PDB file of C-alpha atoms in Angstrom:
ATOM      1  CA  MET A   1     147.810 -39.526  59.867  1.00 53.00           C
ATOM      2  CA  GLU A   2     151.909 -39.544  59.971  1.00 60.00           C
ATOM      3  CA  THR A   3     153.478 -38.523  63.286  1.00 68.00           C
ATOM      4  CA  VAL A   4     156.635 -36.220  62.290  1.00 71.00           C
ATOM      5  CA  ASN A   5     159.075 -35.968  64.804  1.00 75.00           C
ATOM      6  CA  TYR A   6     161.308 -32.761  64.616  1.00 81.00           C
ATOM      7  CA  SER A   7     164.770 -32.262  64.474  1.00 84.00           C
ATOM      8  CA  LYS A   8     166.790 -30.488  67.428  1.00 89.00           C
ATOM      9  CA  THR A   9     167.539 -28.189  64.161  1.00 88.00           C
ATOM     10  CA  TYR A  10     164.133 -28.131  63.311  1.00 87.00           C
ATOM     11  CA  ARG A  11     163.291 -27.108  66.341  1.00 91.00           C
ATOM     12  CA  ILE A  12     165.635 -24.868  66.450  1.00 93.00           C
ATOM     13  CA  ILE A  13     165.653 -23.137  63.763  1.00 94.00           C
ATOM     14  CA  HIS A  14     161.348 -23.164  64.351  1.00 93.00           C
ATOM     15  CA  TRP A  15     161.612 -21.487  67.627  1.00 95.00           C
ATOM     16  CA  ALA A  16     164.339 -18.525  66.690  1.00 97.00           C
ATOM     17  CA  ILE A  17     161.980 -17.198  63.969  1.00 96.00           C
ATOM     18  CA  ALA A  18     158.552 -17.869  65.900  1.00 95.00           C
ATOM     19  CA  ILE A  19     160.142 -15.895  68.707  1.00 97.00           C
ATOM     20  CA  THR A  20     161.687 -13.397  66.885  1.00 97.00           C
ATOM     21  CA  PHE A  21     158.188 -12.160  64.626  1.00 95.00           C
ATOM     22  CA  LEU A  22     157.043 -11.846  68.036  1.00 95.00           C
ATOM     23  CA  LEU A  23     159.576  -8.901  69.046  1.00 96.00           C
ATOM     24  CA  LEU A  24     158.666  -8.210  65.456  1.00 96.00           C
ATOM     25  CA  LEU A  25     155.311  -7.304  66.134  1.00 94.00           C
ATOM     26  CA  LEU A  26     156.090  -5.746  69.014  1.00 95.00           C
ATOM     27  CA  THR A  27     158.335  -3.250  68.124  1.00 95.00           C
ATOM     28  CA  ILE A  28     154.919  -2.606  65.973  1.00 93.00           C
ATOM     29  CA  PHE A  29     152.602  -2.611  68.071  1.00 93.00           C
ATOM     30  CA  LEU A  30     154.583  -0.268  70.415  1.00 93.00           C
ATOM     31  CA  ARG A  31     155.288   2.493  66.989  1.00 91.00           C
ATOM     32  CA  LEU A  32     150.580   2.213  66.123  1.00 90.00           C
ATOM     33  CA  THR A  33     150.172   2.175  70.404  1.00 91.00           C
ATOM     34  CA  TRP A  34     152.168   4.136  73.125  1.00 89.00           C
ATOM     35  CA  MET A  35     155.186   4.854  71.104  1.00 92.00           C
ATOM     36  CA  ASN A  36     153.171   6.921  68.294  1.00 93.00           C
ATOM     37  CA  LYS A  37     154.951   9.425  67.259  1.00 93.00           C
ATOM     38  CA  ASN A  38     151.734  11.728  67.523  1.00 94.00           C
ATOM     39  CA  ASN A  39     150.630  10.396  70.869  1.00 94.00           C
ATOM     40  CA  MET A  40     154.749  10.731  72.542  1.00 93.00           C
ATOM     41  CA  ALA A  41     155.054  14.869  71.208  1.00 94.00           C
ATOM     42  CA  ASP A  42     151.065  15.689  73.033  1.00 94.00           C
ATOM     43  CA  ILE A  43     153.188  13.680  75.854  1.00 93.00           C
ATOM     44  CA  ILE A  44     155.622  16.411  75.943  1.00 94.00           C
ATOM     45  CA  GLN A  45     153.880  19.214  74.682  1.00 94.00           C
ATOM     46  CA  ALA A  46     151.656  18.467  78.186  1.00 93.00           C
ATOM     47  CA  TYR A  47     154.619  18.397  79.921  1.00 93.00           C
ATOM     48  CA  LEU A  48     156.676  21.266  78.512  1.00 93.00           C
ATOM     49  CA  SER A  49     153.187  23.497  78.657  1.00 91.00           C
ATOM     50  CA  GLY A  50     153.841  23.604  82.500  1.00 89.00           C
ATOM     51  CA  THR A  51     157.221  25.015  82.224  1.00 92.00           C
ATOM     52  CA  ASP A  52     158.989  29.283  80.059  1.00 88.00           C
ATOM     53  CA  GLN A  53     159.643  26.437  77.467  1.00 91.00           C
ATOM     54  CA  SER A  54     158.015  25.587  73.608  1.00 90.00           C
ATOM     55  CA  LEU A  55     158.739  23.380  70.857  1.00 93.00           C
ATOM     56  CA  SER A  56     156.396  23.430  67.289  1.00 94.00           C
ATOM     57  CA  SER A  57     154.270  20.939  65.909  1.00 93.00           C
ATOM     58  CA  GLU A  58     157.926  20.397  64.172  1.00 95.00           C
ATOM     59  CA  GLN A  59     159.929  19.954  66.406  1.00 95.00           C
ATOM     60  CA  LEU A  60     157.566  17.568  69.005  1.00 95.00           C
ATOM     61  CA  ILE A  61     157.542  15.097  66.559  1.00 95.00           C
ATOM     62  CA  ASP A  62     160.780  15.170  65.704  1.00 95.00           C
ATOM     63  CA  LEU A  63     162.489  14.217  69.265  1.00 95.00           C
ATOM     64  CA  ALA A  64     159.298  12.019  69.070  1.00 94.00           C
ATOM     65  CA  LYS A  65     160.700  10.301  66.572  1.00 93.00           C
ATOM     66  CA  GLN A  66     164.029  10.512  68.282  1.00 95.00           C
ATOM     67  CA  ILE A  67     162.944   9.322  70.978  1.00 94.00           C
ATOM     68  CA  ARG A  68     161.442   5.940  69.853  1.00 93.00           C
ATOM     69  CA  LYS A  69     164.689   5.800  67.286  1.00 94.00           C
ATOM     70  CA  PRO A  70     166.232   3.244  69.530  1.00 94.00           C
ATOM     71  CA  MET A  71     163.762   0.730  69.469  1.00 93.00           C
ATOM     72  CA  TRP A  72     162.919   0.716  66.026  1.00 91.00           C
ATOM     73  CA  ASP A  73     166.815   0.668  65.583  1.00 96.00           C
ATOM     74  CA  TRP A  74     165.339  -2.964  67.042  1.00 96.00           C
ATOM     75  CA  HIS A  75     162.979  -2.974  64.596  1.00 96.00           C
ATOM     76  CA  ILE A  76     165.615  -3.293  61.647  1.00 97.00           C
ATOM     77  CA  TYR A  77     168.299  -4.852  64.331  1.00 98.00           C
ATOM     78  CA  LEU A  78     165.766  -7.828  64.451  1.00 98.00           C
ATOM     79  CA  GLY A  79     164.955  -7.859  60.018  1.00 97.00           C
ATOM     80  CA  TYR A  80     168.552  -8.831  59.664  1.00 98.00           C
ATOM     81  CA  VAL A  81     168.569 -11.737  62.365  1.00 98.00           C
ATOM     82  CA  LEU A  82     164.903 -12.511  60.282  1.00 98.00           C
ATOM     83  CA  THR A  83     166.927 -12.135  56.862  1.00 98.00           C
ATOM     84  CA  GLY A  84     169.326 -14.712  58.325  1.00 97.00           C
ATOM     85  CA  LEU A  85     167.329 -16.939  59.444  1.00 97.00           C
ATOM     86  CA  PHE A  86     165.014 -17.852  56.706  1.00 95.00           C
ATOM     87  CA  SER A  87     168.584 -17.376  54.604  1.00 95.00           C
ATOM     88  CA  LEU A  88     169.172 -20.357  56.897  1.00 94.00           C
ATOM     89  CA  ARG A  89     165.675 -22.898  56.747  1.00 91.00           C
ATOM     90  CA  PHE A  90     166.435 -21.685  52.909  1.00 91.00           C
ATOM     91  CA  ILE A  91     169.995 -23.714  53.053  1.00 92.00           C
ATOM     92  CA  LEU A  92     168.849 -26.502  54.981  1.00 89.00           C
ATOM     93  CA  PRO A  93     167.070 -28.133  52.526  1.00 87.00           C
ATOM     94  CA  PHE A  94     169.696 -28.888  50.085  1.00 87.00           C
ATOM     95  CA  PHE A  95     171.912 -30.088  53.124  1.00 84.00           C
ATOM     96  CA  GLY A  96     169.222 -32.977  53.732  1.00 77.00           C
ATOM     97  CA  SER A  97     167.620 -31.112  56.350  1.00 73.00           C
ATOM     98  CA  MET A  98     164.116 -29.765  57.109  1.00 73.00           C
ATOM     99  CA  LYS A  99     163.264 -30.479  53.960  1.00 79.00           C
ATOM    100  CA  PHE A 100     159.668 -28.348  51.855  1.00 80.00           C
ATOM    101  CA  GLN A 101     157.411 -30.585  51.111  1.00 81.00           C
ATOM    102  CA  SER A 102     155.139 -30.540  48.409  1.00 88.00           C
ATOM    103  CA  PRO A 103     151.385 -29.636  47.970  1.00 91.00           C
ATOM    104  CA  LEU A 104     151.016 -30.862  44.265  1.00 91.00           C
ATOM    105  CA  LEU A 105     151.937 -34.775  45.671  1.00 90.00           C
ATOM    106  CA  LYS A 106     149.030 -36.683  45.091  1.00 89.00           C
ATOM    107  CA  ASN A 107     147.648 -38.783  47.727  1.00 90.00           C
ATOM    108  CA  LEU A 108     148.553 -35.307  50.343  1.00 90.00           C
ATOM    109  CA  THR A 109     144.582 -35.026  51.867  1.00 89.00           C
ATOM    110  CA  THR A 110     142.600 -31.875  51.542  1.00 90.00           C
ATOM    111  CA  LYS A 111     144.222 -30.790  54.796  1.00 86.00           C
ATOM    112  CA  GLN A 112     147.214 -31.323  53.646  1.00 86.00           C
ATOM    113  CA  LYS A 113     147.339 -29.497  50.777  1.00 92.00           C
ATOM    114  CA  PHE A 114     146.650 -26.541  52.895  1.00 90.00           C
ATOM    115  CA  GLN A 115     148.926 -26.867  55.045  1.00 89.00           C
ATOM    116  CA  LYS A 116     151.206 -26.644  52.651  1.00 91.00           C
ATOM    117  CA  TRP A 117     150.235 -23.710  50.717  1.00 93.00           C
ATOM    118  CA  SER A 118     149.692 -22.537  53.922  1.00 91.00           C
ATOM    119  CA  TYR A 119     153.824 -22.715  53.880  1.00 90.00           C
ATOM    120  CA  ILE A 120     154.299 -22.284  50.380  1.00 92.00           C
ATOM    121  CA  VAL A 121     152.207 -18.535  51.171  1.00 92.00           C
ATOM    122  CA  PHE A 122     153.257 -17.239  54.030  1.00 93.00           C
ATOM    123  CA  TYR A 123     156.858 -17.923  53.090  1.00 92.00           C
ATOM    124  CA  VAL A 124     156.589 -16.228  49.414  1.00 93.00           C
ATOM    125  CA  CYS A 125     154.327 -12.861  51.545  1.00 94.00           C
ATOM    126  CA  VAL A 126     158.077 -13.309  54.735  1.00 95.00           C
ATOM    127  CA  VAL A 127     160.394 -12.636  51.504  1.00 95.00           C
ATOM    128  CA  VAL A 128     158.518 -10.030  50.284  1.00 96.00           C
ATOM    129  CA  SER A 129     158.987  -8.238  54.008  1.00 96.00           C
ATOM    130  CA  LEU A 130     163.468  -8.981  53.992  1.00 97.00           C
ATOM    131  CA  VAL A 131     163.959  -7.594  50.519  1.00 97.00           C
ATOM    132  CA  THR A 132     161.686  -4.381  50.640  1.00 97.00           C
ATOM    133  CA  GLY A 133     162.966  -3.819  54.257  1.00 96.00           C
ATOM    134  CA  LEU A 134     166.296  -4.305  52.930  1.00 97.00           C
ATOM    135  CA  VAL A 135     165.605  -2.126  50.498  1.00 97.00           C
ATOM    136  CA  ILE A 136     163.780   0.160  52.392  1.00 96.00           C
ATOM    137  CA  VAL A 137     167.007   0.482  54.776  1.00 96.00           C
ATOM    138  CA  TRP A 138     170.194  -0.258  52.090  1.00 96.00           C
ATOM    139  CA  GLY A 139     167.995   0.870  48.285  1.00 96.00           C
ATOM    140  CA  PRO A 140     167.521   3.796  46.922  1.00 96.00           C
ATOM    141  CA  LYS A 141     166.439   6.669  48.144  1.00 95.00           C
ATOM    142  CA  SER A 142     164.141   6.708  45.148  1.00 97.00           C
ATOM    143  CA  LEU A 143     162.268   3.398  45.632  1.00 96.00           C
ATOM    144  CA  LYS A 144     162.523   3.688  49.185  1.00 96.00           C
ATOM    145  CA  GLY A 145     158.207   4.878  49.545  1.00 96.00           C
ATOM    146  CA  VAL A 146     157.026   2.678  47.462  1.00 96.00           C
ATOM    147  CA  MET A 147     158.484  -0.822  49.702  1.00 97.00           C
ATOM    148  CA  GLU A 148     157.603   0.749  52.774  1.00 95.00           C
ATOM    149  CA  GLU A 149     154.320   1.079  50.909  1.00 95.00           C
ATOM    150  CA  ILE A 150     154.741  -3.155  50.502  1.00 96.00           C
ATOM    151  CA  HIS A 151     156.780  -4.026  53.525  1.00 96.00           C
ATOM    152  CA  ILE A 152     153.704  -2.902  55.808  1.00 93.00           C
ATOM    153  CA  LEU A 153     151.704  -4.904  54.741  1.00 92.00           C
ATOM    154  CA  GLY A 154     153.289  -7.408  55.724  1.00 89.00           C
ATOM    155  CA  ILE A 155     152.215  -7.165  59.881  1.00 89.00           C
ATOM    156  CA  TYR A 156     148.497  -8.308  57.719  1.00 92.00           C
ATOM    157  CA  TYR A 157     149.564 -11.171  56.279  1.00 91.00           C
ATOM    158  CA  LEU A 158     151.908 -12.465  59.859  1.00 91.00           C
ATOM    159  CA  ILE A 159     148.729 -11.985  62.177  1.00 92.00           C
ATOM    160  CA  ALA A 160     146.773 -13.741  59.642  1.00 92.00           C
ATOM    161  CA  PHE A 161     149.358 -16.229  59.300  1.00 92.00           C
ATOM    162  CA  ILE A 162     150.326 -16.554  63.091  1.00 93.00           C
ATOM    163  CA  ALA A 163     145.621 -16.886  63.602  1.00 93.00           C
ATOM    164  CA  ILE A 164     146.100 -20.010  61.291  1.00 93.00           C
ATOM    165  CA  HIS A 165     149.062 -21.652  62.903  1.00 92.00           C
ATOM    166  CA  ILE A 166     148.344 -21.968  66.319  1.00 94.00           C
ATOM    167  CA  GLY A 167     144.764 -22.499  65.457  1.00 93.00           C
ATOM    168  CA  GLY A 168     145.675 -25.659  62.856  1.00 90.00           C
ATOM    169  CA  ILE A 169     147.865 -26.538  66.047  1.00 91.00           C
ATOM    170  CA  LEU A 170     145.539 -26.865  68.897  1.00 93.00           C
ATOM    171  CA  ILE A 171     143.027 -28.609  66.637  1.00 91.00           C
ATOM    172  CA  ALA A 172     145.422 -31.434  65.676  1.00 87.00           C
ATOM    173  CA  GLU A 173     146.648 -31.210  69.003  1.00 89.00           C
ATOM    174  CA  PHE A 174     143.665 -32.802  70.274  1.00 91.00           C
ATOM    175  CA  THR A 175     142.508 -34.370  66.928  1.00 88.00           C
ATOM    176  CA  ASN A 176     144.251 -36.700  65.404  1.00 82.00           C
ATOM    177  CA  GLN A 177     147.904 -35.133  66.038  1.00 83.00           C
ATOM    178  CA  LYS A 178     147.618 -35.841  69.907  1.00 85.00           C
ATOM    179  CA  GLY A 179     151.795 -34.889  70.931  1.00 85.00           C
ATOM    180  CA  ILE A 180     152.383 -32.728  68.527  1.00 85.00           C
ATOM    181  CA  ILE A 181     153.111 -29.863  70.480  1.00 86.00           C
ATOM    182  CA  SER A 182     155.027 -31.118  72.541  1.00 86.00           C
ATOM    183  CA  ARG A 183     157.446 -32.510  69.640  1.00 85.00           C
ATOM    184  CA  ILE A 184     158.684 -28.959  68.444  1.00 86.00           C
ATOM    185  CA  VAL A 185     159.139 -28.141  72.082  1.00 88.00           C
ATOM    186  CA  ARG A 186     161.468 -30.946  73.101  1.00 85.00           C
ATOM    187  CA  GLY A 187     160.989 -33.106  69.857  1.00 78.00           C
ATOM    188  CA  SER A 188     158.994 -36.261  71.521  1.00 67.00           C
ATOM    189  CA  ASP A 189     156.030 -36.622  72.569  1.00 54.00           C
ATOM    190  CA  ASP A 190     156.567 -39.093  76.078  1.00 49.00           C
TER     191      ASP A 190
END
């Protein structure tokens, strides 16, 4: 198996994309769990029940949405960052850096073809998520509903890709590509 060394540009882009994805997942996780609008409305209602104040269900939900809005704004900002990073990722091969590898080459093993196809599927899914996210924020309101439905599906491919990616890295590290983790962190395996 050929040892791949990763350039500084490749490593910076890789880790910037990885960190951005993890932060995006954090905003999604918070929105679906602790910062869920219904959970927050229940907490506000429980607090208000000890006072002489009360709000309707709609008011409680609106208040909960306002409380979590700054966190959701970060999701949007991170989406812009990811759009920039992926644009850079797709532009760099034209300048001789970070080449894309074709899964259609004849001399590839089945494992290598699977890896390369996995990345192509991942890139397509990310582009769909980025485009739908941008349409949600900047596009016509008539498309917002359908774009949100498509955009929400992004969490499934992302979690699947992360699991496959980490699993593949661990298998490679402990089998025929020892030092792969060192090379993506430091650029070398020494």
